[in-house]
């Protein structure tokens, strides 16, 4: 048996140190062209084609008349790439205020509504054709999770990113979670369809609920199922531990007895990034490491909330350079938010505030000079 594979199969083998499943890396057989794929559906006057007999001879073929003739070029619509996209203005204030988001999705109605209801301007009406949006000046282009052709280098994000920003009223970096950006691989993965994964070890604060939701989304994108409370331990195939020090020793012991691998969150991230099921052994969180983490965490307990009553504003450039900045601030007890413009720096609590920017961003003068800040903002 000979497999014709995508070149990314080699990268997955080199990274994992093992032979990756060939079924996760099929060679692309079709070049996706939305303008051609939707050609028949976009005719101004749709015509039905006659069914031709399997044995083709002159007697079996129907005569071609004016009513059955193919439409002339003048009857056909302009290619979607040349069509003018529609523009929907914002309908309310929200997290996308001042931003223009292009929608390159087939089912776009709810996405357009979500963008506009949260203060954004939506450019849409092109189906999945990103090229048709290239003429518009976009802050983000929303597309699917799978491979896309982005010859113009538009800033890409997925529907999961839009939903997360709208739900949490926070403009997240598209690099905050892997599935916030489209992948070069196709999902879901057939090799992960039989997996039932439980998430545990999250911190006990409000953000943990949000983190759980994002990880559950990622599991479903990969093609696996998320374990619910009514699932038995024996049904689990993997346990993903967010923070090793928070892993319940009883869960670790039970998983060891049942030979259920306990892995870090990075396992999910790498499965998405490489587009294949990665070996759990490379991401294992053993019971011994859990005990060591718990014992080592005791001396630092007094400093975990060192940034309590402090608001940390992180610029999007800084988040892109170091995606873990937001999480680090929250782990230290701070209230962390990302910002795009200095006008978004508004205190919601009494206390200190810290603004974190990228060094290159400050050096190039991309931020508004402090002299132009309002007195409230400067204070």
Coordinates of C-alpha atoms in Angstrom, one line a residue:
X1 CA 0.0 0.0 0.0
X2 CA 1.4 3.4 -1.1
X3 CA 0.3 6.6 0.6
X4 CA 0.5 9.9 -1.2
X5 CA 1.0 12.4 1.7
X6 CA 1.3 16.1 2.4
X7 CA 4.8 17.2 3.2
X8 CA 3.7 18.2 6.7
X9 CA 3.8 14.4 7.6
X10 CA 7.6 14.6 7.7
X11 CA 7.5 17.5 10.1
X12 CA 5.1 15.6 12.4
X13 CA 7.4 12.5 12.4
X14 CA 10.5 14.6 13.1
X15 CA 8.8 16.5 16.0
X16 CA 7.2 13.5 17.6
X17 CA 10.1 11.1 17.1
X18 CA 7.7 8.5 15.8
X19 CA 5.9 7.6 12.6
X20 CA 2.8 9.8 12.5
X21 CA -0.5 8.4 11.1
X22 CA -0.6 8.7 7.3
X23 CA -4.4 9.1 7.5
X24 CA -4.0 12.6 9.0
X25 CA -1.9 13.9 6.1
X26 CA -3.7 13.2 2.8
X27 CA -2.3 14.9 -0.3
X28 CA -4.6 17.7 -1.5
X29 CA -6.6 16.3 -4.5
X30 CA -8.6 19.5 -5.3
X31 CA -7.5 23.1 -5.6
X32 CA -10.2 25.0 -3.8
X33 CA -11.6 27.8 -6.0
X34 CA -14.8 29.3 -4.5
X35 CA -15.6 31.3 -7.7
X36 CA -15.6 28.1 -9.8
X37 CA -17.2 25.9 -7.2
X38 CA -20.2 28.2 -6.9
X39 CA -20.3 28.8 -10.6
X40 CA -23.5 26.9 -11.3
X41 CA -25.4 28.3 -8.3
X42 CA -24.6 31.9 -9.2
X43 CA -26.1 31.9 -12.6
X44 CA -28.7 34.7 -13.0
X45 CA -31.1 32.2 -14.7
X46 CA -30.4 28.7 -13.4
X47 CA -30.9 26.0 -15.9
X48 CA -31.4 22.3 -15.3
X49 CA -29.0 19.9 -17.1
X50 CA -30.3 16.9 -18.8
X51 CA -29.1 13.5 -17.6
X52 CA -26.9 11.8 -20.3
X53 CA -27.0 8.1 -20.8
X54 CA -24.0 6.1 -19.7
X55 CA -23.6 4.7 -23.3
X56 CA -22.9 7.7 -25.4
X57 CA -23.8 7.5 -29.0
X58 CA -25.4 9.9 -31.4
X59 CA -28.8 8.3 -31.2
X60 CA -29.0 8.4 -27.4
X61 CA -28.0 12.0 -27.1
X62 CA -30.8 14.6 -27.1
X63 CA -30.7 17.2 -29.8
X64 CA -29.3 20.6 -28.7
X65 CA -31.9 23.3 -29.1
X66 CA -32.0 27.0 -28.2
X67 CA -33.7 26.2 -24.9
X68 CA -31.0 23.6 -23.9
X69 CA -28.0 25.5 -25.1
X70 CA -25.3 26.6 -22.6
X71 CA -25.6 30.2 -21.6
X72 CA -23.3 32.7 -23.3
X73 CA -20.6 34.6 -21.5
X74 CA -22.8 37.6 -21.3
X75 CA -25.4 35.7 -19.3
X76 CA -22.9 34.8 -16.6
X77 CA -22.2 36.9 -13.4
X78 CA -18.9 38.4 -12.8
X79 CA -16.5 36.2 -10.8
X80 CA -16.8 36.4 -7.1
X81 CA -13.3 37.7 -6.8
X82 CA -14.3 40.8 -8.8
X83 CA -17.6 41.3 -7.0
X84 CA -18.1 44.1 -4.6
X85 CA -18.5 42.8 -1.0
X86 CA -21.4 44.1 1.1
X87 CA -20.7 46.4 4.1
X88 CA -22.7 46.3 7.4
X89 CA -22.1 49.2 9.8
X90 CA -22.0 48.7 13.6
X91 CA -25.4 48.5 15.3
X92 CA -24.2 49.1 18.9
X93 CA -21.1 49.9 21.0
X94 CA -18.8 47.0 21.8
X95 CA -15.4 45.4 21.8
X96 CA -14.9 45.7 18.0
X97 CA -15.5 49.5 18.0
X98 CA -13.5 51.1 15.3
X99 CA -12.5 47.8 13.7
X100 CA -13.3 46.4 10.2
X101 CA -13.8 42.7 10.0
X102 CA -14.0 40.8 6.7
X103 CA -16.1 37.7 6.8
X104 CA -15.0 34.9 4.5
X105 CA -17.4 32.2 5.6
X106 CA -20.3 30.5 3.8
X107 CA -22.7 30.8 6.7
X108 CA -22.1 34.4 7.5
X109 CA -25.4 35.8 8.7
X110 CA -24.9 35.2 12.5
X111 CA -21.2 36.2 12.3
X112 CA -22.1 39.5 10.7
X113 CA -24.7 40.1 13.3
X114 CA -22.3 39.3 16.1
X115 CA -19.6 41.7 14.8
X116 CA -22.1 44.6 14.2
X117 CA -23.7 44.1 17.6
X118 CA -20.3 44.4 19.2
X119 CA -19.3 47.7 17.6
X120 CA -17.5 46.4 14.5
X121 CA -18.0 47.0 10.7
X122 CA -18.5 43.8 8.7
X123 CA -17.4 43.4 5.1
X124 CA -19.1 40.3 3.8
X125 CA -21.1 38.7 0.9
X126 CA -18.2 36.8 -0.8
X127 CA -18.7 33.3 0.6
X128 CA -15.4 31.7 1.4
X129 CA -13.4 33.8 -1.1
X130 CA -10.7 35.7 0.8
X131 CA -9.4 37.2 -2.4
X132 CA -12.6 39.2 -2.8
X133 CA -11.9 40.9 0.5
X134 CA -8.3 41.9 -0.4
X135 CA -9.3 45.3 -1.7
X136 CA -10.9 46.3 1.6
X137 CA -8.8 47.7 4.4
X138 CA -9.4 45.1 7.1
X139 CA -8.2 44.8 10.7
X140 CA -9.1 41.1 10.7
X141 CA -10.4 38.5 8.2
X142 CA -12.6 35.8 9.7
X143 CA -12.4 32.4 8.0
X144 CA -12.6 28.7 8.9
X145 CA -10.2 26.5 10.9
X146 CA -8.7 24.7 7.9
X147 CA -6.2 25.7 5.2
X148 CA -6.9 29.0 3.4
X149 CA -5.2 30.8 0.6
X150 CA -4.0 34.2 1.8
X151 CA -1.9 35.6 -0.9
X152 CA -2.4 39.2 0.2
X153 CA -1.3 38.5 3.8
X154 CA -4.5 39.6 5.5
X155 CA -4.6 39.2 9.3
X156 CA -6.6 36.0 9.8
X157 CA -8.8 34.9 12.7
X158 CA -11.5 32.2 13.2
X159 CA -15.1 32.3 14.3
X160 CA -13.9 31.0 17.7
X161 CA -11.9 34.2 18.2
X162 CA -15.0 36.3 17.3
X163 CA -17.1 34.4 19.8
X164 CA -14.5 34.6 22.6
X165 CA -14.1 38.4 22.2
X166 CA -17.8 39.0 22.1
X167 CA -18.6 36.7 25.1
X168 CA -15.8 38.0 27.3
X169 CA -15.9 41.7 26.1
X170 CA -12.2 41.5 25.6
X171 CA -10.2 41.9 22.3
X172 CA -8.1 38.9 22.5
X173 CA -4.9 38.3 20.6
X174 CA -5.4 35.8 17.8
X175 CA -2.5 33.9 19.2
X176 CA -4.0 33.5 22.6
X177 CA -5.3 30.0 21.7
X178 CA -4.2 27.9 18.6
X179 CA -7.8 27.6 17.2
X180 CA -8.1 31.4 17.1
X181 CA -6.2 31.3 13.9
X182 CA -6.7 29.0 10.8
X183 CA -4.4 26.0 10.5
X184 CA -2.6 24.7 7.5
X185 CA -4.2 21.3 8.3
X186 CA -7.7 20.0 7.9
X187 CA -9.9 19.3 10.8
X188 CA -11.4 17.3 12.5
X189 CA -8.7 14.6 12.7
X190 CA -10.0 11.0 12.1
X191 CA -7.3 9.6 14.4
X192 CA -8.8 11.6 17.4
X193 CA -12.5 10.8 16.8
X194 CA -12.5 8.0 19.4
X195 CA -11.0 10.0 22.2
X196 CA -13.0 11.1 25.3
X197 CA -10.9 13.8 27.1
X198 CA -11.4 15.3 30.5
X199 CA -10.0 18.7 31.6
X200 CA -8.8 19.1 35.1
X201 CA -6.3 21.1 37.2
X202 CA -7.7 24.6 36.5
X203 CA -7.2 27.4 39.0
X204 CA -10.1 28.4 41.1
X205 CA -10.9 31.8 39.8
X206 CA -13.3 33.3 37.3
X207 CA -11.0 33.1 34.4
X208 CA -10.8 29.3 34.8
X209 CA -14.3 28.9 33.5
X210 CA -13.3 30.8 30.4
X211 CA -10.1 28.8 30.0
X212 CA -12.1 25.5 30.3
X213 CA -14.5 26.7 27.6
X214 CA -11.6 27.5 25.2
X215 CA -9.9 24.2 25.8
X216 CA -13.2 22.3 25.3
X217 CA -13.6 24.2 21.9
X218 CA -10.1 23.1 20.9
X219 CA -10.9 19.4 21.8
X220 CA -14.0 19.5 19.6
X221 CA -12.1 21.2 16.7
X222 CA -9.6 18.3 16.8
X223 CA -12.5 15.8 16.5
X224 CA -12.4 14.4 20.0
X225 CA -15.2 14.5 22.6
X226 CA -15.2 16.4 25.9
X227 CA -15.9 14.2 29.0
X228 CA -19.0 15.3 31.0
X229 CA -19.8 14.7 34.7
X230 CA -21.8 11.6 33.9
X231 CA -18.9 9.9 32.1
X232 CA -17.2 7.2 34.1
X233 CA -13.4 7.2 34.7
X234 CA -13.1 4.0 32.7
X235 CA -14.4 5.7 29.6
X236 CA -11.7 8.3 29.5
X237 CA -8.9 8.1 27.0
X238 CA -6.8 11.1 28.2
X239 CA -6.8 13.6 31.0
X240 CA -5.6 17.1 30.2
X241 CA -4.2 18.9 33.3
X242 CA -4.0 22.7 33.0
X243 CA -1.8 23.2 36.1
X244 CA 0.2 20.2 37.4
X245 CA 0.1 21.5 41.0
X246 CA -3.7 21.5 40.9
X247 CA -4.0 17.9 39.9
X248 CA -5.9 15.9 42.5
X249 CA -3.6 13.0 43.6
X250 CA -6.7 10.7 43.6
X251 CA -7.3 11.4 39.9
X252 CA -3.6 10.8 39.2
X253 CA -3.6 7.5 41.1
X254 CA -6.9 6.4 39.4
X255 CA -5.5 7.3 36.0
X256 CA -2.3 5.4 36.7
X257 CA -4.2 2.2 37.6
X258 CA -6.4 2.4 34.5
X259 CA -3.4 3.4 32.3
X260 CA -5.1 6.7 31.3
X261 CA -2.4 9.2 30.2
X262 CA -2.4 12.5 32.0
X263 CA -1.0 15.2 29.7
X264 CA -0.4 18.9 29.7
X265 CA -2.4 21.5 27.7
X266 CA 0.6 21.7 25.3
X267 CA -0.5 18.3 24.0
X268 CA -3.7 19.8 22.6
X269 CA -1.8 22.8 21.2
X270 CA 0.7 20.6 19.4
X271 CA -2.0 18.2 18.0
X272 CA -3.6 21.3 16.4
X273 CA -0.4 22.9 15.3
X274 CA 1.0 19.7 13.7
X275 CA -2.4 18.5 12.5
X276 CA -2.0 15.0 13.9
X277 CA -2.4 13.0 17.1
X278 CA 0.8 13.4 19.1
X279 CA 2.2 10.7 21.4
X280 CA 1.0 11.3 25.0
X281 CA 4.2 10.1 26.5
X282 CA 5.9 13.3 25.3
X283 CA 3.5 15.4 27.4
X284 CA 3.0 13.2 30.5
X285 CA 2.3 14.7 33.9
X286 CA 3.3 12.0 36.2
X287 CA 2.2 11.5 39.8
X288 CA 5.7 12.2 41.0
X289 CA 5.9 15.5 39.2
X290 CA 2.5 16.4 40.7
X291 CA 3.8 15.7 44.3
X292 CA 6.9 17.7 43.6
X293 CA 4.9 20.6 42.2
X294 CA 2.6 20.6 45.2
X295 CA 5.5 20.6 47.7
X296 CA 7.4 23.2 45.8
X297 CA 4.4 25.5 45.5
X298 CA 4.0 26.1 49.2
X299 CA 6.8 28.7 49.7
X300 CA 5.5 30.8 46.8
X301 CA 1.9 30.8 48.1
X302 CA 2.3 34.2 49.8
X303 CA 3.5 35.9 46.6
X304 CA 0.9 34.5 44.2
X305 CA -1.3 37.6 44.5
X306 CA 1.5 40.1 44.4
X307 CA -0.4 42.1 41.7
X308 CA -3.7 42.0 43.6
X309 CA -5.8 45.3 43.1
X310 CA -3.7 46.1 40.1
X311 CA -5.0 46.5 36.5
X312 CA -2.6 45.4 33.8
X313 CA -3.2 46.7 30.2
X314 CA -1.3 44.8 27.6
X315 CA -1.0 46.1 24.0
X316 CA -1.9 43.7 21.2
X317 CA 1.7 44.0 19.9
X318 CA 3.0 42.9 23.3
X319 CA 0.6 40.0 23.4
X320 CA 1.6 38.9 19.9
X321 CA 5.3 38.9 21.0
X322 CA 4.6 37.1 24.3
X323 CA 1.2 35.3 24.3
X324 CA 1.5 34.2 27.9
X325 CA 1.6 37.8 29.3
X326 CA -2.1 38.0 30.0
X327 CA -2.1 34.6 31.8
X328 CA 1.0 35.6 33.8
X329 CA -0.7 38.7 35.0
X330 CA -3.8 36.9 36.0
X331 CA -1.8 34.2 37.9
X332 CA -0.3 37.0 39.9
X333 CA -3.7 38.3 40.9
X334 CA -4.1 41.2 38.5
X335 CA -7.0 42.1 36.3
X336 CA -5.6 41.9 32.8
X337 CA -7.0 43.3 29.6
X338 CA -5.6 43.8 26.1
X339 CA -5.9 47.2 24.3
X340 CA -5.5 48.5 20.8
X341 CA -5.6 52.2 21.3
X342 CA -4.7 54.4 24.3
X343 CA -8.3 55.6 24.5
X344 CA -9.3 52.1 25.7
X345 CA -7.2 52.5 28.9
X346 CA -10.0 53.0 31.4
X347 CA -9.8 52.0 35.0
X348 CA -12.6 49.9 36.3
X349 CA -11.3 49.4 39.8
X350 CA -9.5 51.6 42.4
X351 CA -5.9 50.7 42.6
X352 CA -2.7 50.8 40.6
X353 CA -2.5 50.4 36.8
X354 CA 0.3 49.1 34.6
X355 CA 0.5 49.5 30.9
X356 CA 2.7 46.9 29.1
X357 CA 3.9 47.6 25.6
X358 CA 6.3 46.0 23.2
X359 CA 9.7 47.6 23.1
X360 CA 9.8 47.9 19.4
X361 CA 6.2 49.3 19.4
X362 CA 7.3 52.1 21.8
X363 CA 10.6 52.8 19.9
X364 CA 8.8 53.3 16.6
X365 CA 6.4 55.7 18.2
X366 CA 3.3 53.7 17.3
X367 CA 1.6 54.7 20.6
X368 CA 0.1 58.1 21.0
X369 CA 2.4 60.5 22.9
X370 CA 1.7 60.8 26.6
X371 CA 1.3 64.6 26.0
X372 CA -1.9 63.9 24.0
X373 CA -3.5 61.7 26.7
X374 CA -6.4 63.2 28.6
X375 CA -5.8 64.3 32.2
X376 CA -7.8 61.3 33.5
X377 CA -5.8 58.9 31.3
X378 CA -2.5 60.5 32.3
X379 CA -3.5 60.2 36.0

